[in-house]
Amino acid sequence: VQLQASGGGLVQTGGSLRLSCVVSGHTFSSYAMGWFRQAPGKQREFVAAITWSSGSPFYAPSDSVKGRFSISRENAKNTVFLQMNSLKPEDTAVYYCAALLMAVPDTITWNPERWHYWGQGTLVTVSS
């Protein structure tokens, strides 16, 4: 499985960005696709995920992205999107897309160490 992330950049506080992750190299029905982020000096953290088959979304359990970020997929293009609105300086991080082969359908883990495939990161910088 190969993952190619794009869409990062520099944006002002309150602005929006849409990240894309193109997936290739495998069939996807048992997979979930996720976005993680890692800010300087911090651990990689789960942001959102979506299952290929049912399209069930999952978001970080904290309120860090609630109501501002939205994950979606376009199966025909093998692409997963992360729409980020009302961006804040604390959203500044390298964002990574990842793929998880789900052991149980529609069940994911927030632990990045358990995700199976990773794309390169795309940097999102939010200026104050």
Tab-separated table of N, CA, C and O in Angstrom:
chain	number	residue	atom	x	y	z
A	1	VAL	N	0.853	-1.194	0.000
A	1	VAL	CA	0.000	0.000	0.000
A	1	VAL	C	0.887	1.241	0.000
A	1	VAL	O	1.801	1.369	0.810
A	2	GLN	N	0.593	2.142	-0.915
A	2	GLN	CA	1.322	3.401	-0.979
A	2	GLN	C	0.344	4.549	-0.740
A	2	GLN	O	-0.762	4.549	-1.266
A	3	LEU	N	0.796	5.483	0.066
A	3	LEU	CA	-0.027	6.626	0.414
A	3	LEU	C	0.700	7.904	0.048
A	3	LEU	O	1.882	8.065	0.384
A	4	GLN	N	0.002	8.803	-0.607
A	4	GLN	CA	0.603	10.072	-1.029
A	4	GLN	C	-0.261	11.208	-0.514
A	4	GLN	O	-1.361	11.419	-1.001
A	5	ALA	N	0.272	11.941	0.459
A	5	ALA	CA	-0.463	13.046	1.062
A	5	ALA	C	-0.057	14.363	0.425
A	5	ALA	O	1.093	14.548	0.019
A	6	SER	N	-1.000	15.282	0.378
A	6	SER	CA	-0.731	16.614	-0.155
A	6	SER	C	-1.747	17.588	0.409
A	6	SER	O	-2.718	17.192	1.058
A	7	GLY	N	-1.503	18.869	0.137
A	7	GLY	CA	-2.474	19.888	0.510
A	7	GLY	C	-2.076	20.786	1.661
A	7	GLY	O	-2.798	21.728	1.979
A	8	GLY	N	-0.950	20.507	2.290
A	8	GLY	CA	-0.519	21.362	3.381
A	8	GLY	C	-0.062	22.722	2.880
A	8	GLY	O	0.069	22.949	1.675
A	9	GLY	N	0.164	23.624	3.809
A	9	GLY	CA	0.628	24.942	3.438
A	9	GLY	C	0.536	25.901	4.605
A	9	GLY	O	0.316	25.501	5.747
A	10	LEU	N	0.701	27.167	4.281
A	10	LEU	CA	0.638	28.238	5.279
A	10	LEU	C	-0.716	28.935	5.167
A	10	LEU	O	-1.131	29.328	4.070
A	11	VAL	N	-1.373	29.081	6.300
A	11	VAL	CA	-2.679	29.716	6.323
A	11	VAL	C	-2.797	30.553	7.576
A	11	VAL	O	-2.147	30.263	8.596
A	12	GLN	N	-3.597	31.567	7.513
A	12	GLN	CA	-3.810	32.418	8.679
A	12	GLN	C	-4.851	31.797	9.618
A	12	GLN	O	-5.661	30.956	9.203
A	13	THR	N	-4.823	32.220	10.849
A	13	THR	CA	-5.819	31.771	11.825
A	13	THR	C	-7.224	32.020	11.286
A	13	THR	O	-7.523	33.085	10.763
A	14	GLY	N	-8.059	30.995	11.408
A	14	GLY	CA	-9.417	31.092	10.898
A	14	GLY	C	-9.582	30.592	9.476
A	14	GLY	O	-10.711	30.436	8.996
A	15	GLY	N	-8.474	30.330	8.816
A	15	GLY	CA	-8.532	29.873	7.437
A	15	GLY	C	-8.824	28.386	7.320
A	15	GLY	O	-9.050	27.688	8.326
A	16	SER	N	-8.811	27.907	6.084
A	16	SER	CA	-9.139	26.513	5.803
A	16	SER	C	-8.106	25.888	4.876
A	16	SER	O	-7.472	26.585	4.073
A	17	LEU	N	-7.961	24.597	5.015
A	17	LEU	CA	-7.150	23.796	4.111
A	17	LEU	C	-7.829	22.459	3.916
A	17	LEU	O	-8.548	21.986	4.811
A	18	ARG	N	-7.589	21.834	2.771
A	18	ARG	CA	-8.062	20.483	2.548
A	18	ARG	C	-6.879	19.598	2.180
A	18	ARG	O	-6.204	19.836	1.174
A	19	LEU	N	-6.638	18.619	3.009
A	19	LEU	CA	-5.584	17.656	2.760
A	19	LEU	C	-6.145	16.486	1.964
A	19	LEU	O	-7.295	16.099	2.147
A	20	SER	N	-5.304	15.928	1.100
A	20	SER	CA	-5.683	14.768	0.302
A	20	SER	C	-4.677	13.652	0.513
A	20	SER	O	-3.485	13.904	0.717
A	21	CYS	N	-5.168	12.443	0.433
A	21	CYS	CA	-4.293	11.270	0.525
A	21	CYS	C	-4.744	10.281	-0.537
A	21	CYS	O	-5.851	9.728	-0.455
A	22	VAL	N	-3.894	10.062	-1.527
A	22	VAL	CA	-4.196	9.114	-2.588
A	22	VAL	C	-3.594	7.767	-2.216
A	22	VAL	O	-2.423	7.677	-1.847
A	23	VAL	N	-4.408	6.732	-2.329
A	23	VAL	CA	-4.014	5.396	-1.910
A	23	VAL	C	-3.878	4.491	-3.129
A	23	VAL	O	-4.729	4.506	-4.015
A	24	SER	N	-2.839	3.711	-3.154
A	24	SER	CA	-2.662	2.778	-4.254
A	24	SER	C	-2.022	1.500	-3.758
A	24	SER	O	-1.482	1.441	-2.658
A	25	GLY	N	-2.112	0.456	-4.551
A	25	GLY	CA	-1.365	-0.763	-4.288
A	25	GLY	C	-2.102	-1.863	-3.581
A	25	GLY	O	-1.527	-2.914	-3.324
A	26	HIS	N	-3.389	-1.673	-3.266
A	26	HIS	CA	-4.093	-2.732	-2.548
A	26	HIS	C	-5.592	-2.508	-2.640
A	26	HIS	O	-6.029	-1.402	-2.871
A	27	THR	N	-6.359	-3.542	-2.440
A	27	THR	CA	-7.800	-3.358	-2.296
A	27	THR	C	-8.109	-2.870	-0.892
A	27	THR	O	-7.322	-3.095	0.030
A	28	PHE	N	-9.233	-2.202	-0.701
A	28	PHE	CA	-9.376	-1.386	0.471
A	28	PHE	C	-10.527	-1.746	1.403
A	28	PHE	O	-10.702	-1.109	2.415
A	29	SER	N	-11.309	-2.751	1.087
A	29	SER	CA	-12.558	-2.951	1.812
A	29	SER	C	-12.363	-3.180	3.306
A	29	SER	O	-13.230	-2.827	4.097
A	30	SER	N	-11.253	-3.752	3.713
A	30	SER	CA	-11.032	-4.030	5.141
A	30	SER	C	-10.192	-2.970	5.827
A	30	SER	O	-9.761	-3.166	6.958
A	31	TYR	N	-9.950	-1.879	5.143
A	31	TYR	CA	-9.068	-0.861	5.685
A	31	TYR	C	-9.831	0.354	6.194
A	31	TYR	O	-10.922	0.682	5.731
A	32	ALA	N	-9.206	0.992	7.158
A	32	ALA	CA	-9.583	2.343	7.535
A	32	ALA	C	-8.433	3.262	7.150
A	32	ALA	O	-7.267	2.859	7.183
A	33	MET	N	-8.772	4.467	6.794
A	33	MET	CA	-7.773	5.474	6.472
A	33	MET	C	-7.826	6.558	7.524
A	33	MET	O	-8.903	6.982	7.934
A	34	GLY	N	-6.666	6.995	7.949
A	34	GLY	CA	-6.646	7.965	9.029
A	34	GLY	C	-5.682	9.105	8.780
A	34	GLY	O	-4.818	9.034	7.905
A	35	TRP	N	-5.884	10.136	9.557
A	35	TRP	CA	-4.963	11.271	9.584
A	35	TRP	C	-4.440	11.423	11.005
A	35	TRP	O	-5.212	11.372	11.975
A	36	PHE	N	-3.148	11.595	11.094
A	36	PHE	CA	-2.475	11.891	12.344
A	36	PHE	C	-1.701	13.181	12.160
A	36	PHE	O	-1.454	13.609	11.037
A	37	ARG	N	-1.308	13.777	13.254
A	37	ARG	CA	-0.465	14.960	13.159
A	37	ARG	C	0.586	14.925	14.252
A	37	ARG	O	0.384	14.316	15.304
A	38	GLN	N	1.689	15.600	13.957
A	38	GLN	CA	2.776	15.675	14.914
A	38	GLN	C	3.352	17.079	14.910
A	38	GLN	O	3.897	17.521	13.883
A	39	ALA	N	3.190	17.744	16.027
A	39	ALA	CA	3.757	19.076	16.196
A	39	ALA	C	5.178	18.952	16.735
A	39	ALA	O	5.537	17.938	17.338
A	40	PRO	N	5.997	19.972	16.543
A	40	PRO	CA	7.375	19.906	17.034
A	40	PRO	C	7.429	19.601	18.519
A	40	PRO	O	6.740	20.234	19.327
A	41	GLY	N	8.220	18.613	18.874
A	41	GLY	CA	8.405	18.265	20.273
A	41	GLY	C	7.280	17.480	20.890
A	41	GLY	O	7.288	17.216	22.101
A	42	LYS	N	6.291	17.101	20.086
A	42	LYS	CA	5.138	16.372	20.620
A	42	LYS	C	5.001	15.011	19.958
A	42	LYS	O	5.564	14.765	18.893
A	43	GLN	N	4.224	14.162	20.576
A	43	GLN	CA	3.977	12.848	20.014
A	43	GLN	C	2.964	12.936	18.878
A	43	GLN	O	2.160	13.863	18.806
A	44	ARG	N	3.027	11.957	18.020
A	44	ARG	CA	2.063	11.882	16.936
A	44	ARG	C	0.693	11.573	17.528
A	44	ARG	O	0.550	10.671	18.351
A	45	GLU	N	-0.321	12.294	17.093
A	45	GLU	CA	-1.649	12.113	17.654
A	45	GLU	C	-2.692	11.872	16.566
A	45	GLU	O	-2.589	12.392	15.446
A	46	PHE	N	-3.678	11.100	16.936
A	46	PHE	CA	-4.769	10.777	16.033
A	46	PHE	C	-5.650	12.004	15.816
A	46	PHE	O	-5.972	12.734	16.756
A	47	VAL	N	-6.048	12.199	14.563
A	47	VAL	CA	-6.942	13.310	14.235
A	47	VAL	C	-8.307	12.790	13.787
A	47	VAL	O	-9.334	13.167	14.343
A	48	ALA	N	-8.308	11.939	12.777
A	48	ALA	CA	-9.577	11.444	12.237
A	48	ALA	C	-9.308	10.199	11.404
A	48	ALA	O	-8.182	9.968	10.952
A	49	ALA	N	-10.359	9.412	11.193
A	49	ALA	CA	-10.252	8.229	10.352
A	49	ALA	C	-11.601	7.949	9.713
A	49	ALA	O	-12.641	8.443	10.176
A	50	ILE	N	-11.558	7.152	8.656
A	50	ILE	CA	-12.780	6.761	7.972
A	50	ILE	C	-12.574	5.375	7.394
A	50	ILE	O	-11.474	5.040	6.936
A	51	THR	N	-13.634	4.555	7.425
A	51	THR	CA	-13.521	3.219	6.853
A	51	THR	C	-13.872	3.264	5.375
A	51	THR	O	-14.769	4.006	4.958
A	52	TRP	N	-13.152	2.468	4.600
A	52	TRP	CA	-13.414	2.469	3.168
A	52	TRP	C	-14.801	1.908	2.851
A	52	TRP	O	-15.521	2.427	2.025
A	53	SER	N	-15.172	0.832	3.518
A	53	SER	CA	-16.387	0.129	3.131
A	53	SER	C	-17.647	0.891	3.536
A	53	SER	O	-18.512	1.157	2.709
A	54	SER	N	-17.762	1.263	4.793
A	54	SER	CA	-18.991	1.884	5.275
A	54	SER	C	-18.919	3.401	5.322
A	54	SER	O	-19.946	4.070	5.426
A	55	GLY	N	-17.707	3.935	5.244
A	55	GLY	CA	-17.569	5.383	5.345
A	55	GLY	C	-17.781	5.916	6.748
A	55	GLY	O	-18.023	7.113	6.927
A	56	SER	N	-17.706	5.057	7.742
A	56	SER	CA	-17.893	5.505	9.121
A	56	SER	C	-16.735	6.402	9.534
A	56	SER	O	-15.582	6.011	9.430
A	57	PRO	N	-17.042	7.621	10.014
A	57	PRO	CA	-15.968	8.526	10.441
A	57	PRO	C	-15.660	8.377	11.932
A	57	PRO	O	-16.531	8.039	12.733
A	58	PHE	N	-14.437	8.657	12.265
A	58	PHE	CA	-13.996	8.688	13.654
A	58	PHE	C	-13.173	9.962	13.829
A	58	PHE	O	-12.404	10.327	12.944
A	59	TYR	N	-13.308	10.581	14.965
A	59	TYR	CA	-12.560	11.803	15.244
A	59	TYR	C	-11.867	11.681	16.590
A	59	TYR	O	-12.245	10.887	17.446
A	60	ALA	N	-10.850	12.520	16.751
A	60	ALA	CA	-10.097	12.518	17.996
A	60	ALA	C	-11.049	12.668	19.183
A	60	ALA	O	-11.980	13.467	19.127
A	61	PRO	N	-10.821	11.915	20.260
A	61	PRO	CA	-11.732	11.951	21.402
A	61	PRO	C	-11.752	13.284	22.137
A	61	PRO	O	-12.743	13.618	22.778
A	62	SER	N	-10.680	14.027	22.028
A	62	SER	CA	-10.671	15.340	22.661
A	62	SER	C	-11.458	16.314	21.793
A	62	SER	O	-11.937	15.968	20.718
A	63	ASP	N	-11.593	17.521	22.257
A	63	ASP	CA	-12.331	18.540	21.500
A	63	ASP	C	-11.415	19.334	20.567
A	63	ASP	O	-11.818	20.353	20.030
A	64	SER	N	-10.214	18.794	20.353
A	64	SER	CA	-9.215	19.585	19.632
A	64	SER	C	-9.634	19.892	18.200
A	64	SER	O	-9.302	20.942	17.678
A	65	VAL	N	-10.351	18.958	17.560
A	65	VAL	CA	-10.740	19.192	16.166
A	65	VAL	C	-12.242	19.106	15.977
A	65	VAL	O	-12.745	19.285	14.870
A	66	LYS	N	-12.954	18.873	17.037
A	66	LYS	CA	-14.392	18.669	16.955
A	66	LYS	C	-15.087	19.861	16.329
A	66	LYS	O	-14.865	21.002	16.720
A	67	GLY	N	-15.907	19.561	15.337
A	67	GLY	CA	-16.675	20.609	14.680
A	67	GLY	C	-15.902	21.433	13.671
A	67	GLY	O	-16.488	22.241	12.953
A	68	ARG	N	-14.601	21.242	13.609
A	68	ARG	CA	-13.775	22.030	12.678
A	68	ARG	C	-13.207	21.183	11.547
A	68	ARG	O	-13.030	21.680	10.439
A	69	PHE	N	-12.897	19.940	11.826
A	69	PHE	CA	-12.308	19.050	10.831
A	69	PHE	C	-13.343	18.025	10.380
A	69	PHE	O	-14.171	17.560	11.185
A	70	SER	N	-13.240	17.658	9.125
A	70	SER	CA	-14.153	16.667	8.578
A	70	SER	C	-13.395	15.741	7.641
A	70	SER	O	-12.659	16.217	6.773
A	71	ILE	N	-13.587	14.448	7.812
A	71	ILE	CA	-12.911	13.472	6.963
A	71	ILE	C	-13.920	12.879	5.989
A	71	ILE	O	-15.094	12.666	6.330
A	72	SER	N	-13.468	12.637	4.785
A	72	SER	CA	-14.326	12.036	3.774
A	72	SER	C	-13.476	11.218	2.824
A	72	SER	O	-12.243	11.282	2.868
A	73	ARG	N	-14.137	10.464	1.972
A	73	ARG	CA	-13.401	9.660	0.999
A	73	ARG	C	-14.116	9.703	-0.339
A	73	ARG	O	-15.317	9.919	-0.421
A	74	GLU	N	-13.358	9.505	-1.371
A	74	GLU	CA	-13.906	9.373	-2.710
A	74	GLU	C	-13.372	8.073	-3.282
A	74	GLU	O	-12.230	8.014	-3.767
A	75	ASN	N	-14.180	7.044	-3.207
A	75	ASN	CA	-13.715	5.707	-3.550
A	75	ASN	C	-13.220	5.603	-4.992
A	75	ASN	O	-12.240	4.932	-5.278
A	76	ALA	N	-13.920	6.268	-5.887
A	76	ALA	CA	-13.557	6.165	-7.305
A	76	ALA	C	-12.151	6.677	-7.570
A	76	ALA	O	-11.496	6.254	-8.523
A	77	LYS	N	-11.700	7.604	-6.736
A	77	LYS	CA	-10.367	8.177	-6.907
A	77	LYS	C	-9.382	7.660	-5.869
A	77	LYS	O	-8.253	8.149	-5.791
A	78	ASN	N	-9.830	6.692	-5.058
A	78	ASN	CA	-8.962	6.143	-4.014
A	78	ASN	C	-8.326	7.244	-3.172
A	78	ASN	O	-7.130	7.205	-2.882
A	79	THR	N	-9.125	8.209	-2.810
A	79	THR	CA	-8.604	9.385	-2.123
A	79	THR	C	-9.398	9.653	-0.852
A	79	THR	O	-10.625	9.530	-0.837
A	80	VAL	N	-8.670	10.024	0.168
A	80	VAL	CA	-9.260	10.435	1.437
A	80	VAL	C	-8.919	11.905	1.656
A	80	VAL	O	-7.796	12.335	1.363
A	81	PHE	N	-9.883	12.634	2.177
A	81	PHE	CA	-9.702	14.058	2.384
A	81	PHE	C	-9.838	14.406	3.868
A	81	PHE	O	-10.588	13.756	4.601
A	82	LEU	N	-9.142	15.452	4.256
A	82	LEU	CA	-9.344	16.029	5.579
A	82	LEU	C	-9.595	17.514	5.374
A	82	LEU	O	-8.668	18.260	5.028
A	83	GLN	N	-10.826	17.913	5.545
A	83	GLN	CA	-11.191	19.322	5.444
A	83	GLN	C	-10.987	19.965	6.802
A	83	GLN	O	-11.576	19.517	7.796
A	84	MET	N	-10.180	20.996	6.835
A	84	MET	CA	-9.851	21.665	8.092
A	84	MET	C	-10.301	23.105	8.020
A	84	MET	O	-9.813	23.873	7.180
A	85	ASN	N	-11.228	23.456	8.863
A	85	ASN	CA	-11.770	24.810	8.910
A	85	ASN	C	-11.444	25.466	10.248
A	85	ASN	O	-11.068	24.792	11.213
A	86	SER	N	-11.588	26.767	10.283
A	86	SER	CA	-11.350	27.538	11.519
A	86	SER	C	-10.017	27.151	12.142
A	86	SER	O	-9.922	26.875	13.346
A	87	LEU	N	-9.007	27.135	11.337
A	87	LEU	CA	-7.696	26.682	11.803
A	87	LEU	C	-7.120	27.608	12.860
A	87	LEU	O	-7.333	28.828	12.833
A	88	LYS	N	-6.411	26.988	13.791
A	88	LYS	CA	-5.796	27.701	14.905
A	88	LYS	C	-4.288	27.466	14.879
A	88	LYS	O	-3.829	26.454	14.326
A	89	PRO	N	-3.517	28.345	15.492
A	89	PRO	CA	-2.063	28.121	15.530
A	89	PRO	C	-1.692	26.760	16.122
A	89	PRO	O	-0.701	26.150	15.701
A	90	GLU	N	-2.471	26.270	17.056
A	90	GLU	CA	-2.166	24.973	17.668
A	90	GLU	C	-2.425	23.800	16.732
A	90	GLU	O	-2.103	22.654	17.064
A	91	ASP	N	-3.006	24.059	15.574
A	91	ASP	CA	-3.153	23.015	14.557
A	91	ASP	C	-1.889	22.846	13.729
A	91	ASP	O	-1.802	21.920	12.902
A	92	THR	N	-0.930	23.725	13.924
A	92	THR	CA	0.331	23.631	13.190
A	92	THR	C	1.026	22.314	13.506
A	92	THR	O	1.270	21.984	14.669
A	93	ALA	N	1.326	21.562	12.447
A	93	ALA	CA	1.932	20.250	12.620
A	93	ALA	C	2.206	19.653	11.247
A	93	ALA	O	1.733	20.168	10.222
A	94	VAL	N	2.955	18.577	11.246
A	94	VAL	CA	3.046	17.742	10.055
A	94	VAL	C	1.901	16.743	10.127
A	94	VAL	O	1.736	16.058	11.142
A	95	TYR	N	1.133	16.683	9.070
A	95	TYR	CA	-0.022	15.792	9.017
A	95	TYR	C	0.328	14.579	8.155
A	95	TYR	O	0.848	14.723	7.050
A	96	TYR	N	0.015	13.408	8.697
A	96	TYR	CA	0.315	12.153	8.025
A	96	TYR	C	-0.972	11.391	7.751
A	96	TYR	O	-1.868	11.334	8.604
A	97	CYS	N	-1.066	10.785	6.586
A	97	CYS	CA	-2.148	9.842	6.361
A	97	CYS	C	-1.620	8.429	6.587
A	97	CYS	O	-0.430	8.166	6.420
A	98	ALA	N	-2.516	7.563	6.998
A	98	ALA	CA	-2.133	6.212	7.357
A	98	ALA	C	-3.267	5.247	7.027
A	98	ALA	O	-4.424	5.657	6.884
A	99	ALA	N	-2.915	3.973	6.921
A	99	ALA	CA	-3.896	2.926	6.627
A	99	ALA	C	-3.833	1.846	7.702
A	99	ALA	O	-2.741	1.459	8.147
A	100	LEU	N	-4.999	1.399	8.091
A	100	LEU	CA	-5.129	0.375	9.124
A	100	LEU	C	-5.949	-0.784	8.580
A	100	LEU	O	-7.076	-0.578	8.118
A	101	LEU	N	-5.375	-1.986	8.627
A	101	LEU	CA	-6.148	-3.177	8.307
A	101	LEU	C	-6.942	-3.548	9.560
A	101	LEU	O	-6.362	-3.988	10.555
A	102	MET	N	-8.228	-3.342	9.524
A	102	MET	CA	-9.054	-3.506	10.714
A	102	MET	C	-9.225	-4.978	11.072
A	102	MET	O	-9.663	-5.771	10.245
A	103	ALA	N	-8.904	-5.303	12.315
A	103	ALA	CA	-9.113	-6.672	12.784
A	103	ALA	C	-10.602	-6.958	12.979
A	103	ALA	O	-11.061	-8.083	12.779
A	104	VAL	N	-11.334	-5.930	13.357
A	104	VAL	CA	-12.775	-6.027	13.528
A	104	VAL	C	-13.394	-4.945	12.651
A	104	VAL	O	-12.954	-3.792	12.705
A	105	PRO	N	-14.383	-5.266	11.850
A	105	PRO	CA	-14.968	-4.247	10.966
A	105	PRO	C	-15.421	-3.014	11.727
A	105	PRO	O	-15.983	-3.097	12.823
A	106	ASP	N	-15.139	-1.864	11.122
A	106	ASP	CA	-15.552	-0.577	11.674
A	106	ASP	C	-15.002	-0.335	13.080
A	106	ASP	O	-15.630	0.342	13.899
A	107	THR	N	-13.830	-0.849	13.325
A	107	THR	CA	-13.169	-0.640	14.614
A	107	THR	C	-11.749	-0.177	14.365
A	107	THR	O	-10.996	-0.834	13.641
A	108	ILE	N	-11.386	0.955	14.949
A	108	ILE	CA	-10.054	1.496	14.725
A	108	ILE	C	-9.343	1.663	16.059
A	108	ILE	O	-9.926	1.503	17.130
A	109	THR	N	-8.084	2.000	15.975
A	109	THR	CA	-7.297	2.326	17.150
A	109	THR	C	-6.728	3.711	16.980
A	109	THR	O	-6.405	4.136	15.871
A	110	TRP	N	-6.592	4.438	18.086
A	110	TRP	CA	-5.980	5.755	18.030
A	110	TRP	C	-4.462	5.681	18.157
A	110	TRP	O	-3.790	6.681	18.021
A	111	ASN	N	-3.957	4.515	18.426
A	111	ASN	CA	-2.532	4.328	18.646
A	111	ASN	C	-1.806	4.272	17.305
A	111	ASN	O	-1.981	3.320	16.535
A	112	PRO	N	-0.967	5.255	16.999
A	112	PRO	CA	-0.307	5.269	15.693
A	112	PRO	C	0.605	4.068	15.471
A	112	PRO	O	0.829	3.675	14.318
A	113	GLU	N	1.091	3.468	16.533
A	113	GLU	CA	2.004	2.336	16.375
A	113	GLU	C	1.303	1.114	15.799
A	113	GLU	O	1.962	0.199	15.293
A	114	ARG	N	-0.007	1.097	15.848
A	114	ARG	CA	-0.753	-0.060	15.360
A	114	ARG	C	-1.273	0.116	13.945
A	114	ARG	O	-1.913	-0.787	13.412
A	115	TRP	N	-0.994	1.278	13.370
A	115	TRP	CA	-1.411	1.476	11.990
A	115	TRP	C	-0.330	0.919	11.073
A	115	TRP	O	0.866	0.961	11.374
A	116	HIS	N	-0.749	0.406	9.937
A	116	HIS	CA	0.142	-0.435	9.158
A	116	HIS	C	0.937	0.286	8.083
A	116	HIS	O	2.059	-0.110	7.772
A	117	TYR	N	0.355	1.283	7.487
A	117	TYR	CA	1.031	1.960	6.382
A	117	TYR	C	0.942	3.466	6.586
A	117	TYR	O	-0.058	3.981	7.086
A	118	TRP	N	1.999	4.131	6.139
A	118	TRP	CA	2.083	5.575	6.328
A	118	TRP	C	2.522	6.255	5.044
A	118	TRP	O	3.354	5.728	4.289
A	119	GLY	N	1.968	7.432	4.840
A	119	GLY	CA	2.456	8.283	3.777
A	119	GLY	C	3.467	9.269	4.321
A	119	GLY	O	3.719	9.324	5.530
A	120	GLN	N	4.034	10.039	3.432
A	120	GLN	CA	4.919	11.090	3.899
A	120	GLN	C	4.055	12.192	4.490
A	120	GLN	O	2.877	12.276	4.242
A	121	GLY	N	4.601	13.018	5.293
A	121	GLY	CA	3.825	14.073	5.926
A	121	GLY	C	3.669	15.274	5.018
A	121	GLY	O	4.409	15.480	4.065
A	122	THR	N	2.665	16.066	5.359
A	122	THR	CA	2.478	17.350	4.696
A	122	THR	C	2.337	18.399	5.796
A	122	THR	O	1.575	18.232	6.741
A	123	LEU	N	3.105	19.467	5.664
A	123	LEU	CA	3.204	20.457	6.725
A	123	LEU	C	2.066	21.465	6.641
A	123	LEU	O	1.820	22.062	5.580
A	124	VAL	N	1.412	21.653	7.759
A	124	VAL	CA	0.387	22.677	7.900
A	124	VAL	C	0.886	23.696	8.915
A	124	VAL	O	1.213	23.337	10.058
A	125	THR	N	0.945	24.938	8.502
A	125	THR	CA	1.378	26.019	9.388
A	125	THR	C	0.276	27.060	9.468
A	125	THR	O	-0.143	27.589	8.431
A	126	VAL	N	-0.167	27.329	10.677
A	126	VAL	CA	-1.221	28.320	10.893
A	126	VAL	C	-0.605	29.513	11.607
A	126	VAL	O	-0.116	29.385	12.740
A	127	SER	N	-0.625	30.644	10.957
A	127	SER	CA	-0.033	31.843	11.537
A	127	SER	C	-1.076	32.599	12.355
A	127	SER	O	-2.259	32.626	12.022
A	128	SER	N	-0.576	33.228	13.419
A	128	SER	CA	-1.493	33.976	14.294
A	128	SER	C	-1.619	35.424	13.856
A	128	SER	O	-0.927	35.871	12.958
